[in-house]
mmCIF file of C-alpha atoms in Angstrom:
data_model
loop_
_atom_site.group_PDB
_atom_site.id
_atom_site.type_symbol
_atom_site.label_atom_id
_atom_site.label_comp_id
_atom_site.label_asym_id
_atom_site.label_seq_id
_atom_site.Cartn_x
_atom_site.Cartn_y
_atom_site.Cartn_z
ATOM 1 C CA MET A 1 -10.437 21.564 -59.674
ATOM 2 C CA ALA A 2 -8.682 24.804 -59.347
ATOM 3 C CA ALA A 3 -11.454 27.218 -58.985
ATOM 4 C CA ALA A 4 -10.720 30.737 -58.365
ATOM 5 C CA PHE A 5 -10.806 34.374 -58.821
ATOM 6 C CA PRO A 6 -8.421 37.325 -58.790
ATOM 7 C CA PHE A 7 -11.116 39.759 -57.743
ATOM 8 C CA LEU A 8 -12.746 40.719 -54.657
ATOM 9 C CA LEU A 9 -15.777 42.230 -53.068
ATOM 10 C CA PHE A 10 -14.327 44.528 -50.464
ATOM 11 C CA PRO A 11 -16.008 45.981 -47.391
ATOM 12 C CA LYS A 12 -15.745 49.537 -46.187
ATOM 13 C CA VAL A 13 -12.373 50.644 -44.887
ATOM 14 C CA SER A 14 -14.035 51.456 -41.588
ATOM 15 C CA SER A 15 -14.199 47.737 -40.770
ATOM 16 C CA PRO A 16 -12.926 47.336 -37.184
ATOM 17 C CA LYS A 17 -10.364 44.720 -38.211
ATOM 18 C CA MET A 18 -9.020 46.680 -41.183
ATOM 19 C CA PRO A 19 -5.211 47.122 -40.997
ATOM 20 C CA PRO A 20 -3.591 50.491 -41.754
ATOM 21 C CA PRO A 21 -2.866 51.372 -45.391
ATOM 22 C CA SER A 22 0.424 50.309 -46.930
ATOM 23 C CA SER A 23 1.882 49.729 -50.380
ATOM 24 C CA PRO A 24 -0.208 48.255 -53.238
ATOM 25 C CA LEU A 25 -0.520 44.492 -53.470
ATOM 26 C CA PHE A 26 1.424 44.065 -56.673
ATOM 27 C CA PRO A 27 4.243 46.059 -58.273
ATOM 28 C CA LYS A 28 4.707 46.422 -62.020
ATOM 29 C CA PRO A 29 4.318 44.908 -64.632
ATOM 30 C CA ARG A 30 0.683 45.826 -65.334
ATOM 31 C CA PRO A 31 -0.834 43.536 -67.989
ATOM 32 C CA LEU A 32 -4.542 43.423 -67.076
ATOM 33 C CA SER A 33 -7.150 44.888 -64.745
ATOM 34 C CA LEU A 34 -10.071 43.190 -63.058
ATOM 35 C CA PRO A 35 -13.118 44.602 -61.269
ATOM 36 C CA PHE A 36 -13.778 44.606 -57.564
ATOM 37 C CA ARG A 37 -15.951 46.575 -55.216
ATOM 38 C CA CYS A 38 -14.925 48.793 -52.339
ATOM 39 C CA SER A 39 -16.334 51.725 -50.433
ATOM 40 C CA ALA A 40 -16.606 54.732 -52.731
ATOM 41 C CA ALA A 41 -15.623 57.280 -50.118
ATOM 42 C CA ALA A 42 -12.628 55.360 -48.859
ATOM 43 C CA ALA A 43 -11.526 53.616 -52.076
ATOM 44 C CA PRO A 44 -8.227 55.557 -52.524
ATOM 45 C CA ALA A 45 -7.117 54.516 -49.024
ATOM 46 C CA PHE A 46 -8.173 50.875 -49.210
ATOM 47 C CA ASP A 47 -5.277 48.611 -48.280
ATOM 48 C CA LEU A 48 -5.797 45.540 -50.452
ATOM 49 C CA ARG A 49 -2.551 43.916 -49.418
ATOM 50 C CA GLY A 50 -3.226 44.471 -45.735
ATOM 51 C CA TYR A 51 -6.804 43.212 -46.004
ATOM 52 C CA TRP A 52 -5.726 40.064 -47.836
ATOM 53 C CA ALA A 53 -2.723 39.430 -45.554
ATOM 54 C CA SER A 54 -4.697 39.879 -42.340
ATOM 55 C CA LEU A 55 -7.312 37.390 -43.484
ATOM 56 C CA ILE A 56 -4.736 34.865 -44.682
ATOM 57 C CA SER A 57 -3.045 34.972 -41.277
ATOM 58 C CA GLU A 58 -6.326 34.288 -39.473
ATOM 59 C CA ILE A 59 -7.397 31.613 -41.959
ATOM 60 C CA GLU A 60 -4.124 29.703 -41.813
ATOM 61 C CA ALA A 61 -4.100 29.738 -38.015
ATOM 62 C CA GLU A 62 -7.604 28.278 -38.009
ATOM 63 C CA LEU A 63 -6.719 25.648 -40.619
ATOM 64 C CA ASP A 64 -3.625 24.645 -38.647
ATOM 65 C CA SER A 65 -5.832 24.022 -35.630
ATOM 66 C CA ALA A 66 -8.586 22.310 -37.621
ATOM 67 C CA VAL A 67 -6.334 19.697 -39.255
ATOM 68 C CA PRO A 68 -4.072 18.320 -36.495
ATOM 69 C CA ILE A 69 -1.847 15.279 -36.823
ATOM 70 C CA ARG A 70 -3.626 12.375 -35.141
ATOM 71 C CA TYR A 71 -4.282 8.721 -35.865
ATOM 72 C CA PRO A 72 -3.988 7.649 -38.616
ATOM 73 C CA GLU A 73 -0.938 9.882 -38.948
ATOM 74 C CA SER A 74 -0.260 9.140 -42.617
ATOM 75 C CA VAL A 75 -3.705 10.342 -43.646
ATOM 76 C CA HIS A 76 -3.588 13.454 -41.484
ATOM 77 C CA LYS A 77 -0.102 14.387 -42.661
ATOM 78 C CA ALA A 78 -1.355 14.183 -46.246
ATOM 79 C CA MET A 79 -4.385 16.291 -45.304
ATOM 80 C CA ARG A 80 -2.201 18.951 -43.678
ATOM 81 C CA HIS A 81 0.094 19.047 -46.685
ATOM 82 C CA SER A 82 -2.895 19.517 -48.968
ATOM 83 C CA VAL A 83 -4.365 22.368 -46.926
ATOM 84 C CA LEU A 84 -1.329 24.082 -45.411
ATOM 85 C CA SER A 85 1.456 23.757 -47.984
ATOM 86 C CA GLY A 86 2.790 27.175 -48.944
ATOM 87 C CA GLY A 87 1.703 29.065 -52.023
ATOM 88 C CA GLY A 88 -2.060 29.060 -51.577
ATOM 89 C CA LYS A 89 -3.627 32.512 -51.829
ATOM 90 C CA ARG A 90 -6.784 31.443 -49.952
ATOM 91 C CA ALA A 91 -9.073 33.059 -52.509
ATOM 92 C CA PRO A 92 -12.196 30.948 -51.760
ATOM 93 C CA PRO A 93 -12.281 31.811 -48.032
ATOM 94 C CA ILE A 94 -11.375 35.436 -48.645
ATOM 95 C CA MET A 95 -14.174 35.784 -51.178
ATOM 96 C CA CYS A 96 -16.614 34.222 -48.716
ATOM 97 C CA ILE A 97 -15.654 36.630 -45.932
ATOM 98 C CA ALA A 98 -15.558 39.677 -48.201
ATOM 99 C CA ALA A 99 -18.995 38.859 -49.631
ATOM 100 C CA CYS A 100 -20.386 38.494 -46.115
ATOM 101 C CA GLU A 101 -18.967 41.870 -45.103
ATOM 102 C CA LEU A 102 -20.179 43.462 -48.325
ATOM 103 C CA VAL A 103 -23.811 42.743 -47.466
ATOM 104 C CA GLY A 104 -23.405 43.927 -43.881
ATOM 105 C CA GLY A 105 -22.502 40.678 -42.110
ATOM 106 C CA HIS A 106 -19.828 40.227 -39.462
ATOM 107 C CA ARG A 107 -16.596 38.457 -40.330
ATOM 108 C CA SER A 108 -17.006 35.947 -37.509
ATOM 109 C CA ALA A 109 -20.269 34.738 -39.036
ATOM 110 C CA ALA A 110 -18.508 33.604 -42.202
ATOM 111 C CA PHE A 111 -15.153 32.531 -40.813
ATOM 112 C CA PRO A 112 -15.856 28.819 -40.138
ATOM 113 C CA ALA A 113 -17.458 28.332 -43.554
ATOM 114 C CA ALA A 114 -14.633 30.264 -45.194
ATOM 115 C CA CYS A 115 -12.048 27.891 -43.717
ATOM 116 C CA ALA A 116 -14.199 24.934 -44.709
ATOM 117 C CA LEU A 117 -14.261 26.197 -48.298
ATOM 118 C CA GLU A 118 -10.461 26.154 -48.298
ATOM 119 C CA MET A 119 -10.514 22.527 -47.139
ATOM 120 C CA ILE A 120 -12.913 21.655 -49.946
ATOM 121 C CA HIS A 121 -10.855 23.579 -52.471
ATOM 122 C CA ALA A 122 -7.729 21.720 -51.322
ATOM 123 C CA ALA A 123 -9.502 18.358 -51.507
ATOM 124 C CA SER A 124 -10.651 19.040 -55.053
ATOM 125 C CA LEU A 125 -7.097 19.912 -56.070
ATOM 126 C CA VAL A 126 -5.739 16.720 -54.495
ATOM 127 C CA HIS A 127 -8.160 14.650 -56.554
ATOM 128 C CA ASP A 128 -7.540 16.727 -59.679
ATOM 129 C CA ASP A 129 -3.803 16.092 -59.489
ATOM 130 C CA LEU A 130 -4.118 12.300 -59.372
ATOM 131 C CA PRO A 131 -2.516 10.280 -62.196
ATOM 132 C CA CYS A 132 -5.960 9.181 -63.410
ATOM 133 C CA MET A 133 -7.092 12.821 -63.673
ATOM 134 C CA ASP A 134 -4.738 15.684 -64.585
ATOM 135 C CA ALA A 135 -1.594 13.757 -63.569
ATOM 136 C CA ALA A 136 0.084 16.780 -61.976
ATOM 137 C CA SER A 137 3.144 16.101 -59.832
ATOM 138 C CA ILE A 138 3.562 19.753 -58.800
ATOM 139 C CA ARG A 139 1.072 21.946 -56.962
ATOM 140 C CA ARG A 140 1.869 25.504 -55.845
ATOM 141 C CA GLY A 141 5.500 24.928 -56.695
ATOM 142 C CA ARG A 142 5.769 21.882 -54.439
ATOM 143 C CA PRO A 143 5.189 18.145 -54.842
ATOM 144 C CA SER A 144 1.493 17.373 -55.129
ATOM 145 C CA THR A 145 -0.048 15.245 -52.399
ATOM 146 C CA HIS A 146 0.028 11.984 -54.354
ATOM 147 C CA ALA A 147 3.615 12.605 -55.452
ATOM 148 C CA LEU A 148 4.713 13.022 -51.831
ATOM 149 C CA PHE A 149 2.485 10.583 -49.958
ATOM 150 C CA GLY A 150 1.347 8.148 -52.643
ATOM 151 C CA VAL A 151 -1.893 7.829 -54.554
ATOM 152 C CA ASP A 152 -3.579 5.834 -51.789
ATOM 153 C CA MET A 153 -2.940 8.464 -49.106
ATOM 154 C CA ALA A 154 -3.899 11.272 -51.492
ATOM 155 C CA VAL A 155 -7.273 9.686 -52.211
ATOM 156 C CA LEU A 156 -7.909 9.203 -48.500
ATOM 157 C CA ALA A 157 -6.796 12.747 -47.677
ATOM 158 C CA GLY A 158 -9.160 14.227 -50.231
ATOM 159 C CA ASP A 159 -11.991 11.975 -49.097
ATOM 160 C CA ALA A 160 -11.449 12.999 -45.469
ATOM 161 C CA LEU A 161 -11.252 16.744 -46.100
ATOM 162 C CA PHE A 162 -14.751 16.966 -47.567
ATOM 163 C CA PRO A 163 -16.617 15.733 -44.450
ATOM 164 C CA LEU A 164 -14.206 17.590 -42.170
ATOM 165 C CA ALA A 165 -15.253 20.795 -43.914
ATOM 166 C CA TYR A 166 -18.942 20.110 -43.254
ATOM 167 C CA GLN A 167 -18.178 19.250 -39.644
ATOM 168 C CA HIS A 168 -16.243 22.510 -39.250
ATOM 169 C CA ILE A 169 -19.206 24.568 -40.459
ATOM 170 C CA VAL A 170 -21.772 22.835 -38.255
ATOM 171 C CA ALA A 171 -19.619 22.851 -35.121
ATOM 172 C CA LEU A 172 -18.190 26.371 -35.278
ATOM 173 C CA THR A 173 -20.614 28.673 -37.093
ATOM 174 C CA PRO A 174 -22.046 31.071 -34.458
ATOM 175 C CA SER A 175 -25.647 29.903 -34.755
ATOM 176 C CA PRO A 176 -28.213 31.067 -33.864
ATOM 177 C CA ASP A 177 -26.432 34.113 -32.405
ATOM 178 C CA LEU A 178 -25.195 35.599 -35.698
ATOM 179 C CA VAL A 179 -26.393 33.068 -38.256
ATOM 180 C CA SER A 180 -29.743 31.330 -38.421
ATOM 181 C CA ARG A 181 -29.814 27.545 -38.541
ATOM 182 C CA VAL A 182 -31.614 27.788 -41.855
ATOM 183 C CA ALA A 183 -28.711 29.806 -43.276
ATOM 184 C CA VAL A 184 -26.244 27.143 -42.099
ATOM 185 C CA LEU A 185 -28.280 24.448 -43.838
ATOM 186 C CA ARG A 186 -28.398 26.531 -47.016
ATOM 187 C CA VAL A 187 -24.612 26.927 -46.906
ATOM 188 C CA LEU A 188 -24.162 23.160 -46.611
ATOM 189 C CA ALA A 189 -26.543 22.596 -49.508
ATOM 190 C CA GLU A 190 -24.766 25.211 -51.623
ATOM 191 C CA ILE A 191 -21.394 23.547 -51.110
ATOM 192 C CA ALA A 192 -22.816 20.091 -51.866
ATOM 193 C CA ARG A 193 -24.305 21.415 -55.095
ATOM 194 C CA ALA A 194 -21.062 23.090 -56.159
ATOM 195 C CA VAL A 195 -18.811 20.065 -55.702
ATOM 196 C CA GLY A 196 -21.326 17.444 -56.813
ATOM 197 C CA SER A 197 -22.102 15.568 -59.984
ATOM 198 C CA THR A 198 -23.609 18.597 -61.727
ATOM 199 C CA GLY A 199 -20.951 21.018 -60.477
ATOM 200 C CA MET A 200 -17.183 20.677 -60.205
ATOM 201 C CA ALA A 201 -17.291 16.916 -60.771
ATOM 202 C CA ALA A 202 -19.131 17.541 -64.030
ATOM 203 C CA GLY A 203 -16.475 20.066 -65.006
ATOM 204 C CA GLN A 204 -13.699 17.543 -64.472
ATOM 205 C CA PHE A 205 -15.651 14.936 -66.446
ATOM 206 C CA LEU A 206 -16.084 17.353 -69.348
ATOM 207 C CA ASP A 207 -12.399 18.253 -69.254
ATOM 208 C CA LEU A 208 -11.343 14.601 -69.288
ATOM 209 C CA SER A 209 -13.774 14.001 -72.161
ATOM 210 C CA GLY A 210 -12.001 16.593 -74.294
ATOM 211 C CA ALA A 211 -14.671 19.290 -74.176
ATOM 212 C CA SER A 212 -12.019 21.900 -73.345
ATOM 213 C CA CYS A 213 -10.594 21.329 -76.820
ATOM 214 C CA GLY A 214 -13.941 21.839 -78.575
ATOM 215 C CA GLY A 215 -15.865 24.889 -79.720
ATOM 216 C CA GLU A 216 -16.501 28.014 -77.685
ATOM 217 C CA GLU A 217 -19.729 26.744 -76.135
ATOM 218 C CA ASP A 218 -18.029 23.567 -74.910
ATOM 219 C CA VAL A 219 -15.008 25.462 -73.607
ATOM 220 C CA VAL A 220 -17.148 27.940 -71.674
ATOM 221 C CA LEU A 221 -19.153 25.095 -70.127
ATOM 222 C CA VAL A 222 -15.949 23.473 -68.867
ATOM 223 C CA LEU A 223 -14.799 26.797 -67.417
ATOM 224 C CA GLU A 224 -18.123 27.405 -65.700
ATOM 225 C CA LYS A 225 -18.260 23.949 -64.157
ATOM 226 C CA LYS A 226 -14.625 23.302 -63.341
ATOM 227 C CA PHE A 227 -13.658 26.799 -62.200
ATOM 228 C CA GLY A 228 -16.768 28.947 -61.909
ATOM 229 C CA GLU A 229 -18.590 26.697 -59.452
ATOM 230 C CA MET A 230 -16.155 27.193 -56.568
ATOM 231 C CA ALA A 231 -16.060 30.948 -57.021
ATOM 232 C CA GLU A 232 -19.843 31.090 -57.207
ATOM 233 C CA CYS A 233 -20.209 28.920 -54.126
ATOM 234 C CA SER A 234 -17.777 31.038 -52.098
ATOM 235 C CA ALA A 235 -19.595 34.268 -52.925
ATOM 236 C CA VAL A 236 -23.048 32.827 -52.250
ATOM 237 C CA CYS A 237 -22.007 31.257 -48.944
ATOM 238 C CA GLY A 238 -20.654 34.605 -47.799
ATOM 239 C CA GLY A 239 -23.897 36.263 -48.786
ATOM 240 C CA LEU A 240 -25.993 33.680 -46.955
ATOM 241 C CA LEU A 241 -23.945 34.092 -43.789
ATOM 242 C CA GLY A 242 -24.264 37.865 -44.051
ATOM 243 C CA SER A 243 -28.069 37.683 -44.369
ATOM 244 C CA ALA A 244 -28.099 38.911 -47.964
ATOM 245 C CA SER A 245 -31.420 39.396 -49.712
ATOM 246 C CA ASP A 246 -32.463 37.008 -52.473
ATOM 247 C CA GLU A 247 -31.605 39.656 -55.054
ATOM 248 C CA GLU A 248 -28.156 40.169 -53.548
ATOM 249 C CA LEU A 249 -27.551 36.422 -53.452
ATOM 250 C CA GLU A 250 -28.338 36.061 -57.136
ATOM 251 C CA ALA A 251 -26.034 38.966 -57.978
ATOM 252 C CA LEU A 252 -23.260 37.366 -55.918
ATOM 253 C CA ARG A 253 -23.921 34.032 -57.634
ATOM 254 C CA ARG A 254 -23.561 35.507 -61.110
ATOM 255 C CA TYR A 255 -20.586 37.600 -60.068
ATOM 256 C CA GLY A 256 -18.764 34.654 -58.505
ATOM 257 C CA ARG A 257 -19.292 32.412 -61.505
ATOM 258 C CA THR A 258 -18.194 35.155 -63.873
ATOM 259 C CA MET A 259 -15.016 35.743 -61.892
ATOM 260 C CA GLY A 260 -14.198 32.038 -61.762
ATOM 261 C CA VAL A 261 -14.348 31.845 -65.552
ATOM 262 C CA LEU A 262 -12.527 35.145 -65.923
ATOM 263 C CA TYR A 263 -9.712 33.948 -63.703
ATOM 264 C CA GLN A 264 -9.071 30.922 -65.860
ATOM 265 C CA LEU A 265 -9.144 32.969 -69.045
ATOM 266 C CA VAL A 266 -6.631 35.427 -67.621
ATOM 267 C CA ASP A 267 -4.536 32.510 -66.409
ATOM 268 C CA ASP A 268 -4.448 30.996 -69.894
ATOM 269 C CA VAL A 269 -3.703 34.319 -71.583
ATOM 270 C CA LEU A 270 -0.786 34.964 -69.247
ATOM 271 C CA MET A 271 0.512 31.424 -69.643
ATOM 272 C CA GLU A 272 0.469 31.678 -73.425
ATOM 273 C CA SER A 273 2.088 35.117 -73.298
ATOM 274 C CA ASN A 274 4.802 33.636 -71.105
ATOM 275 C CA GLY A 275 5.523 30.819 -73.514
ATOM 276 C CA GLY A 276 3.491 28.251 -71.631
ATOM 277 C CA ALA A 277 5.192 28.711 -68.253
ATOM 278 C CA GLY A 278 3.004 28.079 -65.238
ATOM 279 C CA LYS A 279 1.033 25.130 -64.005
ATOM 280 C CA LEU A 280 1.071 21.873 -65.897
ATOM 281 C CA ARG A 281 -2.098 20.826 -67.674
ATOM 282 C CA SER A 282 -3.355 17.662 -69.244
ATOM 283 C CA ASN A 283 -5.603 19.472 -71.708
ATOM 284 C CA ALA A 284 -5.367 22.428 -74.037
ATOM 285 C CA SER A 285 -5.769 25.946 -72.705
ATOM 286 C CA VAL A 286 -8.622 28.220 -73.694
ATOM 287 C CA VAL A 287 -6.211 30.233 -75.813
ATOM 288 C CA THR A 288 -5.200 27.097 -77.705
ATOM 289 C CA ALA A 289 -8.836 26.174 -78.297
ATOM 290 C CA LEU A 290 -10.220 29.605 -79.222
ATOM 291 C CA GLY A 291 -7.206 31.701 -80.130
ATOM 292 C CA MET A 292 -5.637 34.636 -78.314
ATOM 293 C CA GLU A 293 -7.811 37.271 -79.987
ATOM 294 C CA ARG A 294 -11.079 35.656 -78.923
ATOM 295 C CA ALA A 295 -9.755 34.914 -75.436
ATOM 296 C CA LEU A 296 -8.910 38.597 -74.934
ATOM 297 C CA GLU A 297 -12.356 39.598 -76.190
ATOM 298 C CA MET A 298 -13.949 37.236 -73.684
ATOM 299 C CA VAL A 299 -11.855 38.718 -70.876
ATOM 300 C CA GLU A 300 -13.275 42.163 -71.618
ATOM 301 C CA GLU A 301 -16.813 40.804 -71.915
ATOM 302 C CA LEU A 302 -16.566 39.057 -68.561
ATOM 303 C CA LYS A 303 -15.082 42.110 -66.863
ATOM 304 C CA THR A 304 -18.055 44.138 -68.057
ATOM 305 C CA LYS A 305 -20.467 41.474 -66.846
ATOM 306 C CA ALA A 306 -18.821 41.319 -63.422
ATOM 307 C CA LYS A 307 -19.022 45.089 -62.999
ATOM 308 C CA HIS A 308 -22.675 44.996 -63.977
ATOM 309 C CA GLU A 309 -23.425 42.520 -61.195
ATOM 310 C CA LEU A 310 -21.668 44.732 -58.652
ATOM 311 C CA GLU A 311 -23.791 47.691 -59.705
ATOM 312 C CA ARG A 312 -26.802 45.865 -58.307
ATOM 313 C CA PHE A 313 -25.567 46.663 -54.812
ATOM 314 C CA GLY A 314 -26.464 50.322 -55.372
ATOM 315 C CA ASP A 315 -24.611 53.595 -54.940
ATOM 316 C CA LYS A 316 -23.520 52.638 -51.425
ATOM 317 C CA TYR A 317 -20.418 51.255 -53.076
ATOM 318 C CA GLY A 318 -18.208 52.661 -55.804
ATOM 319 C CA ASP A 319 -16.513 50.940 -58.723
ATOM 320 C CA LYS A 320 -12.792 50.722 -58.970
ATOM 321 C CA ASP A 321 -10.500 48.748 -61.269
ATOM 322 C CA ALA A 322 -8.010 46.661 -59.354
ATOM 323 C CA GLU A 323 -4.916 46.006 -61.374
ATOM 324 C CA PHE A 324 -4.318 42.335 -61.925
ATOM 325 C CA SER A 325 -0.550 42.605 -61.919
ATOM 326 C CA PRO A 326 1.050 39.217 -61.286
ATOM 327 C CA ILE A 327 4.702 39.338 -60.310
ATOM 328 C CA VAL A 328 7.011 37.711 -62.826
ATOM 329 C CA VAL A 329 9.895 35.984 -61.047
ATOM 330 C CA GLU A 330 12.374 34.007 -63.125
ATOM 331 C CA GLN A 331 9.796 33.717 -65.898
ATOM 332 C CA LYS A 332 7.295 32.013 -63.578
ATOM 333 C CA LEU A 333 3.918 33.595 -62.886
ATOM 334 C CA ILE A 334 2.865 33.988 -59.288
ATOM 335 C CA LEU A 335 -0.907 33.852 -59.657
ATOM 336 C CA LEU A 336 -3.481 35.497 -57.436
ATOM 337 C CA ILE A 337 -5.048 32.216 -56.451
ATOM 338 C CA ASP A 338 -4.142 28.617 -56.069
ATOM 339 C CA GLY A 339 -2.409 27.352 -59.136
#
């Protein structure tokens, strides 16, 4: 279930781990813009590319250590391929960390949960790609886990990544030094809710049932469950680990869900504009179901809604439109998050 979000909640540039400014994240072309939040005073100098790259480097090093090759080797090799194969933009963990920093938390408080969210995201994609689900043989431009290791190893790899993620959170979250034990329990419960039978699993069920080809209400429900849940969960977990207030948590929840849906809409619009190039799908896109005109209207509506949620954090932060400018290479879209 490819949840995601080309967005971010960004902390102040004065963060001690913030790299020096460099060039913008994406060159031209410039088809769409999406909202994010950064420090008002330092917004012009914010180095999005550096922030993202520095976090990816830390996240991938942690994931490499967290998923070693051990007995049974076949299962662990499939797990490592699922989590560490190139092309992933690590949007769930980055959103978790950025949300934590936004509400005043320290990066180290959210880091274990952020890496765990990437494991869960990878596991959901492994299961999504199976022949009995979306039947995708390619993931991130490379063979999907079942295509490379077989369906049996793919199922086991996905099954194993879920509990490994929970174990990673419990064992490595700095509690009670930076994070209360209650907050850790709430994070675990939030993740369980998001991936469970009323969350991402429900979204996949609805998609397989053909709801994504129905009317607007059905299509939006699929988007919210299949894609919005992971984005929502990532934002809320970051808020919990940063000791956000209840009001801030609810704003992050709505913002995350909105951005998860918005991502998929933008994805579909760009795919249709590019003649259908991009990731393979078993079901119709939102554009096919609702038409390009309505899809573009929904993009604008969701952008407005996302900005509204960010305004709840007060005048401590300023609004800025981040250009969503995917690079077009040989007619293939390089998306902002895992495709």
